[in-house]
CSV table of C-alpha atoms and ligand atoms in Angstrom, one decimal:
chain,number,residue,atom,x,y,z
A,15,MET,CA,0.0,0.0,0.0
A,16,GLN,CA,2.9,2.3,0.8
A,17,ASN,CA,4.4,1.6,-2.6
A,18,ILE,CA,1.2,2.4,-4.3
A,19,LYS,CA,0.8,5.6,-2.4
A,20,GLU,CA,4.4,6.6,-3.4
A,21,ALA,CA,3.6,5.8,-7.1
A,22,PHE,CA,0.4,7.9,-7.0
A,23,LEU,CA,2.3,10.8,-5.5
A,24,ILE,CA,4.6,10.8,-8.5
A,25,GLU,CA,1.9,10.1,-11.1
A,26,TRP,CA,-0.5,12.7,-9.7
A,27,THR,CA,2.3,15.3,-9.6
A,28,TYR,CA,3.5,14.4,-13.1
A,29,ASN,CA,0.0,14.4,-14.7
A,30,SER,CA,-1.3,17.6,-13.0
A,31,ASN,CA,1.8,19.6,-13.7
A,32,SER,CA,2.1,18.3,-17.2
A,33,ILE,CA,-1.5,19.4,-17.9
A,34,GLU,CA,-0.5,22.9,-16.8
A,35,GLY,CA,2.5,22.8,-19.1
A,36,ASN,CA,5.4,21.5,-17.0
A,37,THR,CA,7.7,19.5,-19.3
A,38,LEU,CA,9.2,17.0,-16.7
A,39,SER,CA,8.5,13.4,-17.8
A,40,LEU,CA,7.1,10.8,-15.4
A,41,ARG,CA,10.6,9.4,-14.9
A,42,GLU,CA,12.1,12.9,-14.4
A,43,THR,CA,9.4,13.7,-11.8
A,44,GLN,CA,10.3,10.5,-10.0
A,45,MET,CA,14.0,11.5,-10.0
A,46,VAL,CA,13.3,14.9,-8.7
A,47,LEU,CA,10.9,13.7,-5.9
A,48,GLN,CA,12.5,10.5,-4.8
A,49,GLU,CA,16.1,11.0,-5.5
A,50,GLY,CA,16.4,14.7,-5.2
A,51,ILE,CA,18.1,14.9,-8.6
A,52,THR,CA,18.1,18.1,-10.7
A,53,ILE,CA,17.3,17.5,-14.3
A,54,LYS,CA,19.7,19.2,-16.8
A,55,GLY,CA,17.9,21.6,-19.1
A,56,LYS,CA,14.8,22.0,-17.0
A,57,SER,CA,14.0,25.3,-15.3
A,58,LEU,CA,14.1,25.9,-11.5
A,59,ARG,CA,10.5,26.7,-11.8
A,60,GLU,CA,9.6,23.2,-13.1
A,61,HIS,CA,11.6,21.6,-10.2
A,62,PHE,CA,9.7,23.8,-7.7
A,63,GLU,CA,6.4,22.9,-9.3
A,64,ALA,CA,7.2,19.2,-8.7
A,65,LYS,CA,8.4,19.6,-5.1
A,66,ASN,CA,5.5,22.0,-4.3
A,67,HIS,CA,2.9,19.5,-5.6
A,68,GLU,CA,4.5,16.8,-3.5
A,69,THR,CA,4.2,19.0,-0.4
A,70,ALA,CA,0.6,19.9,-1.2
A,71,ILE,CA,-0.3,16.1,-1.5
A,72,HIS,CA,1.3,15.5,2.0
A,73,LYS,CA,-0.8,18.4,3.3
A,74,LEU,CA,-3.9,16.9,1.7
A,75,TYR,CA,-3.3,13.5,3.3
A,76,SER,CA,-2.9,15.2,6.6
A,77,LEU,CA,-6.3,16.9,6.2
A,78,VAL,CA,-8.3,14.0,5.1
A,79,LYS,CA,-10.3,12.2,7.7
A,80,ASP,CA,-13.8,11.1,8.1
A,81,ASN,CA,-16.3,13.9,8.2
A,82,TYR,CA,-13.7,16.4,6.8
A,83,VAL,CA,-15.5,19.7,6.2
A,84,LEU,CA,-14.2,21.7,3.3
A,85,ASN,CA,-13.2,25.2,4.1
A,86,SER,CA,-11.6,28.1,2.3
A,87,LYS,CA,-8.6,28.3,4.5
A,88,ASP,CA,-7.5,24.8,3.4
A,89,VAL,CA,-8.1,25.7,-0.2
A,90,LEU,CA,-6.0,28.8,0.1
A,91,ASP,CA,-3.3,26.9,1.9
A,92,LEU,CA,-3.1,24.2,-0.8
A,93,HIS,CA,-2.9,27.0,-3.4
A,94,GLY,CA,-0.2,28.7,-1.3
A,95,LEU,CA,1.9,25.4,-1.4
A,96,VAL,CA,1.3,25.0,-5.2
A,97,LEU,CA,2.8,28.4,-6.0
A,98,ARG,CA,5.3,28.8,-3.2
A,99,SER,CA,8.7,30.2,-4.4
A,100,ILE,CA,7.3,30.5,-7.9
A,101,GLU,CA,4.7,33.2,-7.7
A,102,ASP,CA,4.9,34.2,-4.1
A,103,GLU,CA,3.0,37.4,-4.7
A,104,TYR,CA,-0.1,35.3,-5.7
A,105,ALA,CA,0.4,32.2,-3.5
A,106,GLY,CA,-2.5,31.6,-1.2
A,107,ARG,CA,-4.3,34.8,-2.3
A,108,LEU,CA,-7.5,35.4,-4.3
A,109,ARG,CA,-7.1,37.4,-7.4
A,110,ASN,CA,-7.9,41.1,-7.3
A,111,ALA,CA,-8.3,41.7,-11.1
A,112,GLY,CA,-9.9,40.1,-14.2
A,113,VAL,CA,-8.6,36.9,-15.9
A,114,ARG,CA,-9.2,35.1,-19.1
A,115,ILE,CA,-8.8,31.4,-19.9
A,116,SER,CA,-7.6,30.9,-23.4
A,117,GLY,CA,-9.7,28.4,-25.3
A,118,ALA,CA,-12.6,28.6,-22.8
A,119,ASN,CA,-16.1,29.5,-23.8
A,120,PHE,CA,-16.7,32.0,-21.0
A,121,VAL,CA,-15.0,34.8,-19.0
A,122,PRO,CA,-14.6,34.2,-15.3
A,123,PRO,CA,-16.5,36.5,-13.0
A,124,ASN,CA,-15.4,39.9,-11.8
A,125,ALA,CA,-12.7,39.8,-9.2
A,126,HIS,CA,-14.8,41.5,-6.5
A,127,LYS,CA,-17.3,38.6,-6.7
A,128,VAL,CA,-14.7,35.9,-6.2
A,129,SER,CA,-14.7,35.7,-2.5
A,130,GLU,CA,-18.5,35.5,-2.2
A,131,TYR,CA,-18.8,32.9,-5.0
A,132,LEU,CA,-16.1,30.7,-3.5
A,133,ASP,CA,-17.8,30.9,-0.1
A,134,SER,CA,-21.1,29.9,-1.5
A,135,LEU,CA,-19.6,27.1,-3.5
A,136,ILE,CA,-18.0,25.7,-0.3
A,137,ALA,CA,-21.3,26.1,1.5
A,138,TYR,CA,-23.1,24.2,-1.3
A,139,ILE,CA,-20.5,21.4,-1.2
A,140,ASN,CA,-20.9,21.1,2.6
A,141,THR,CA,-24.7,21.1,2.7
A,142,ASN,CA,-25.0,19.0,-0.5
A,143,PRO,CA,-28.6,20.0,-1.1
A,144,GLN,CA,-29.1,17.8,-4.1
A,145,ASP,CA,-27.7,14.8,-2.3
A,146,LEU,CA,-25.0,14.1,-4.9
A,147,ASN,CA,-22.7,11.2,-4.4
A,148,PRO,CA,-19.0,11.9,-3.7
A,149,ILE,CA,-17.9,11.7,-7.4
A,150,GLU,CA,-20.8,13.9,-8.5
A,151,LEU,CA,-19.9,16.4,-5.8
A,152,ALA,CA,-16.2,16.4,-6.6
A,153,THR,CA,-17.1,17.0,-10.3
A,154,VAL,CA,-19.4,19.9,-9.6
A,155,PHE,CA,-16.8,21.3,-7.2
A,156,HIS,CA,-14.1,21.0,-9.9
A,157,HIS,CA,-16.2,22.7,-12.6
A,158,LYS,CA,-17.6,25.6,-10.5
A,159,PHE,CA,-14.2,26.2,-9.0
A,160,VAL,CA,-12.4,26.7,-12.3
A,161,TRP,CA,-15.5,28.7,-13.5
A,162,ILE,CA,-15.0,31.1,-10.6
A,163,HIS,CA,-11.2,31.0,-11.2
A,164,PRO,CA,-10.4,32.3,-7.8
A,165,PHE,CA,-6.7,32.8,-8.5
A,166,PHE,CA,-4.5,34.4,-11.1
A,167,ASP,CA,-2.7,31.1,-11.7
A,168,GLY,CA,-2.7,27.6,-10.3
A,169,ASN,CA,-6.5,27.1,-10.4
A,170,GLY,CA,-6.3,23.8,-12.2
A,171,ARG,CA,-3.6,22.3,-10.0
A,172,THR,CA,-5.3,23.5,-6.8
A,173,VAL,CA,-8.7,22.1,-7.8
A,174,ARG,CA,-7.2,18.8,-8.9
A,175,LEU,CA,-5.9,18.5,-5.4
A,176,ALA,CA,-8.9,19.9,-3.5
A,177,MET,CA,-11.5,17.8,-5.3
A,178,ASN,CA,-9.7,14.8,-4.0
A,179,LEU,CA,-10.4,15.9,-0.4
A,180,LEU,CA,-14.1,15.4,-1.2
A,181,LEU,CA,-13.4,11.9,-2.5
A,182,MET,CA,-10.9,10.7,0.0
A,183,ARG,CA,-12.9,11.8,3.0
A,184,HIS,CA,-15.4,9.2,2.0
A,185,GLY,CA,-12.7,6.5,1.5
A,186,PHE,CA,-12.4,6.9,-2.2
A,187,PRO,CA,-9.0,6.8,-3.8
A,188,PRO,CA,-7.7,10.0,-5.4
A,189,ALA,CA,-8.9,10.7,-9.0
A,190,ILE,CA,-5.9,11.5,-11.2
A,191,ILE,CA,-6.7,13.3,-14.5
A,192,LEU,CA,-4.2,12.1,-17.0
A,193,THR,CA,-2.3,14.5,-19.2
A,194,ASN,CA,-3.1,12.2,-22.1
A,195,ASP,CA,-6.8,13.1,-21.5
A,196,ARG,CA,-6.1,16.9,-21.5
A,197,ALA,CA,-8.1,17.6,-24.7
A,198,LYS,CA,-11.0,15.5,-23.5
A,199,TYR,CA,-10.8,17.2,-20.1
A,200,TYR,CA,-11.0,20.7,-21.5
A,201,SER,CA,-13.8,19.9,-23.9
A,202,ALA,CA,-15.7,18.3,-20.9
A,203,LEU,CA,-15.2,21.5,-18.9
A,204,ASN,CA,-16.5,23.5,-21.9
A,205,GLN,CA,-19.6,21.3,-22.0
A,206,ALA,CA,-20.1,21.7,-18.3
A,207,ASN,CA,-20.1,25.5,-18.8
A,208,ASN,CA,-23.1,24.9,-21.0
A,209,GLY,CA,-24.8,22.9,-18.2
A,210,ASN,CA,-24.0,19.5,-19.6
A,211,TYR,CA,-22.0,17.6,-17.0
A,212,GLY,CA,-22.1,14.1,-18.6
A,213,LYS,CA,-18.6,14.1,-20.1
A,214,LEU,CA,-17.0,15.5,-17.0
A,215,MET,CA,-18.8,13.1,-14.8
A,216,LEU,CA,-17.6,10.2,-17.0
A,217,LEU,CA,-14.0,11.5,-17.0
A,218,MET,CA,-14.0,11.8,-13.2
A,219,SER,CA,-15.6,8.4,-12.7
A,220,GLN,CA,-13.1,6.8,-15.0
A,221,ALA,CA,-10.2,8.5,-13.2
A,222,THR,CA,-11.5,7.3,-9.8
A,223,GLU,CA,-12.1,3.8,-11.1
A,224,ARG,CA,-8.6,3.6,-12.6
A,225,THR,CA,-7.0,4.4,-9.2
A,226,LEU,CA,-9.3,2.0,-7.5
A,227,ASN,CA,-8.4,-0.7,-9.9
A,228,ILE,CA,-4.7,-0.1,-9.2
A,229,TYR,CA,-5.4,-0.7,-5.5
A,230,LEU,CA,-7.5,-3.7,-6.2
A,231,SER,CA,-4.9,-5.3,-8.5
A,232,ALA,CA,-2.4,-5.1,-5.6
A,233,ILE,CA,-4.5,-7.4,-3.6
A,234,PRO,CA,-3.1,-11.0,-3.8
A,235,GLY,CA,-5.3,-13.2,-6.0
A,236,SER,CA,-7.0,-10.2,-7.7
A,237,ASP,CA,-8.3,-10.7,-11.2
A,238,LYS,CA,-7.7,-7.0,-12.0
A,239,ASP,CA,-4.5,-7.7,-13.9
A,240,TYR,CA,-3.9,-4.8,-16.2
A,241,GLN,CA,-1.7,-5.6,-19.2
A,242,VAL,CA,-0.9,-3.9,-22.5
A,243,ILE,CA,-3.2,-5.0,-25.2
A,244,SER,CA,-0.4,-6.8,-27.1
A,245,ASN,CA,-0.2,-9.2,-24.1
A,246,ILE,CA,-3.9,-9.7,-23.7
A,247,VAL,CA,-4.2,-11.0,-27.3
A,248,ASN,CA,-1.8,-13.8,-26.5
A,249,GLU,CA,-4.2,-15.2,-23.9
A,250,PRO,CA,-5.7,-18.4,-25.4
A,251,ASP,CA,-9.3,-17.6,-24.7
A,252,ILE,CA,-9.3,-14.1,-26.2
A,253,PRO,CA,-10.8,-14.3,-29.7
A,254,TYR,CA,-10.0,-10.7,-30.8
A,255,GLY,CA,-6.9,-9.1,-32.2
A,256,GLN,CA,-5.0,-6.1,-31.0
A,257,GLU,CA,-6.7,-3.6,-33.4
A,258,TYR,CA,-10.2,-4.5,-32.3
A,259,ILE,CA,-9.5,-4.5,-28.6
A,260,SER,CA,-7.7,-1.1,-29.0
A,261,LEU,CA,-10.9,0.2,-30.7
A,262,LEU,CA,-13.1,-1.1,-27.8
A,263,ALA,CA,-10.7,0.6,-25.4
A,264,ARG,CA,-10.8,4.0,-27.3
A,265,GLN,CA,-14.5,3.8,-27.5
A,266,GLY,CA,-14.8,3.3,-23.8
A,267,LYS,CA,-16.6,-0.1,-24.3
A,268,ILE,CA,-14.2,-1.9,-22.1
A,269,ASP,CA,-12.5,-1.0,-18.8
A,270,ALA,CA,-9.2,0.4,-20.1
A,271,HIS,CA,-6.8,3.3,-19.7
A,272,LYS,CA,-3.9,4.7,-21.5
A,273,GLU,CA,-0.4,5.1,-20.1
A,274,GLY,CA,2.1,6.8,-22.4
A,275,ARG,CA,1.4,5.4,-25.8
A,276,ASN,CA,-0.1,2.1,-24.7
A,277,TRP,CA,-3.6,1.1,-23.7
A,278,TYR,CA,-4.0,-1.2,-20.7
A,279,THR,CA,-6.9,-3.5,-20.0
A,280,THR,CA,-7.7,-6.7,-18.3
A,281,LYS,CA,-8.5,-10.1,-19.7
A,282,GLU,CA,-11.6,-10.0,-17.5
A,283,ALA,CA,-12.8,-6.7,-19.2
A,284,VAL,CA,-12.6,-8.3,-22.6
A,285,LEU,CA,-14.4,-11.5,-21.5
A,286,ASN,CA,-17.1,-9.4,-19.8
A,287,TYR,CA,-17.6,-7.5,-23.1
A,288,ILE,CA,-18.0,-10.8,-25.0
A,289,GLU,CA,-20.5,-12.0,-22.4
A,290,ASP,CA,-22.6,-8.8,-22.4
A,291,LYS,CA,-22.7,-8.8,-26.2
A,292,GLY,CA,-24.1,-12.3,-26.1
A,293,LYS,CA,-27.1,-11.2,-23.9
B,25,LIG,N1,-13.1,25.6,-21.2
B,25,LIG,C1,-12.9,25.7,-19.9
B,25,LIG,N2,-13.9,25.8,-19.1
B,25,LIG,C2,-13.7,25.9,-17.7
B,25,LIG,N3,-12.5,25.8,-17.2
B,25,LIG,C3,-11.4,25.6,-18.0
B,25,LIG,C4,-11.6,25.6,-19.4
B,25,LIG,N4,-10.3,25.4,-19.9
B,25,LIG,C5,-9.5,25.3,-18.9
B,25,LIG,N5,-10.2,25.5,-17.8
B,25,LIG,C6,-9.6,25.4,-16.4
B,25,LIG,O1,-8.7,26.4,-16.1
B,25,LIG,C7,-7.5,25.8,-15.6
B,25,LIG,C8,-6.3,26.6,-16.0
B,25,LIG,O2,-6.2,27.6,-15.0
B,25,LIG,P1,-4.8,28.1,-14.4
B,25,LIG,O3,-3.8,28.4,-15.4
B,25,LIG,O4,-5.1,29.1,-13.3
B,25,LIG,O5,-4.4,26.7,-13.6
B,25,LIG,P2,-3.0,26.0,-13.7
B,25,LIG,O6,-3.0,25.0,-12.5
B,25,LIG,O7,-1.9,27.0,-13.7
B,25,LIG,O8,-2.9,25.3,-15.0
B,25,LIG,P3,-3.7,24.0,-15.4
B,25,LIG,O9,-5.0,24.1,-14.8
B,25,LIG,O10,-3.8,24.1,-16.9
B,25,LIG,O11,-3.0,22.9,-14.9
B,25,LIG,C9,-7.5,24.4,-16.3
B,25,LIG,O12,-6.9,23.4,-15.6
B,25,LIG,C10,-9.0,24.0,-16.3
B,25,LIG,O13,-9.3,23.4,-15.0
B,26,LIG,MG1,-1.5,28.4,-15.3
């Protein structure tokens, strides 16, 4: 379990920072965090971003317990850690002027509304008037938060941390949005801006499920054995070829995820698909 937690720390940091534009690879992130190595040709800022994100995850684990109640101080503290030594003038502070998000289909609200909007979002999350489940609640929180865009910078990284407080306080594993899914993620956010939460909910559910499956596959005797598709096709009872299983994976018809260039799935997922199709 400790190993998995370590691996998530690196994955989560790599993916969240890469979405934001950090160019450290997964392996380089691991070298910076675990071995304290400086990567030649990478800026000091990129190193700080990795270290800061690690510190913020530790902070998050220290906050999470049953019945955790979300509050603005913790959100500001997380943001403060994310931007520490990078943009100290903004770290842990709400913005006091307008911002624009390039590629987004809306303009975030006026700066003097930010504090009020953030407080009412947090109140909404804590009262949960629509009785949303933890994944739905984390999804709504994520979307409304980046819509408010409370900070000049670091909104995405902060919310990708803070939303996991909402999942983890209920015993869910953290949802890690993969940098491979960046385009899908932004388009899902744009759809949520139009009131259509379907794609974002799916993305968040899949992200949570992926982490959960990694935990489950660590349990001895587990059938959640993720393999690259080129391995799965070698199993004697799998009647499909690599192309077709890849297609099913891309279409979301089987439980699968992408790491680097490769799709991973389980033999069970393919067999389940065959069984469901026969019904
Ligand atoms: N179309 C959109 N609608 C709503 N929010 C969006 C849209 N496009 C991007 N965003 C959000 O804005 C965030 C970017 O804000 P900001 O630059 O402050 O955060 P960051 O942490 O520095 O970078 P990033 O969020 O890209 O990792 C994105 O992560 C995303 O969550
Ligand atoms: Mg940014």
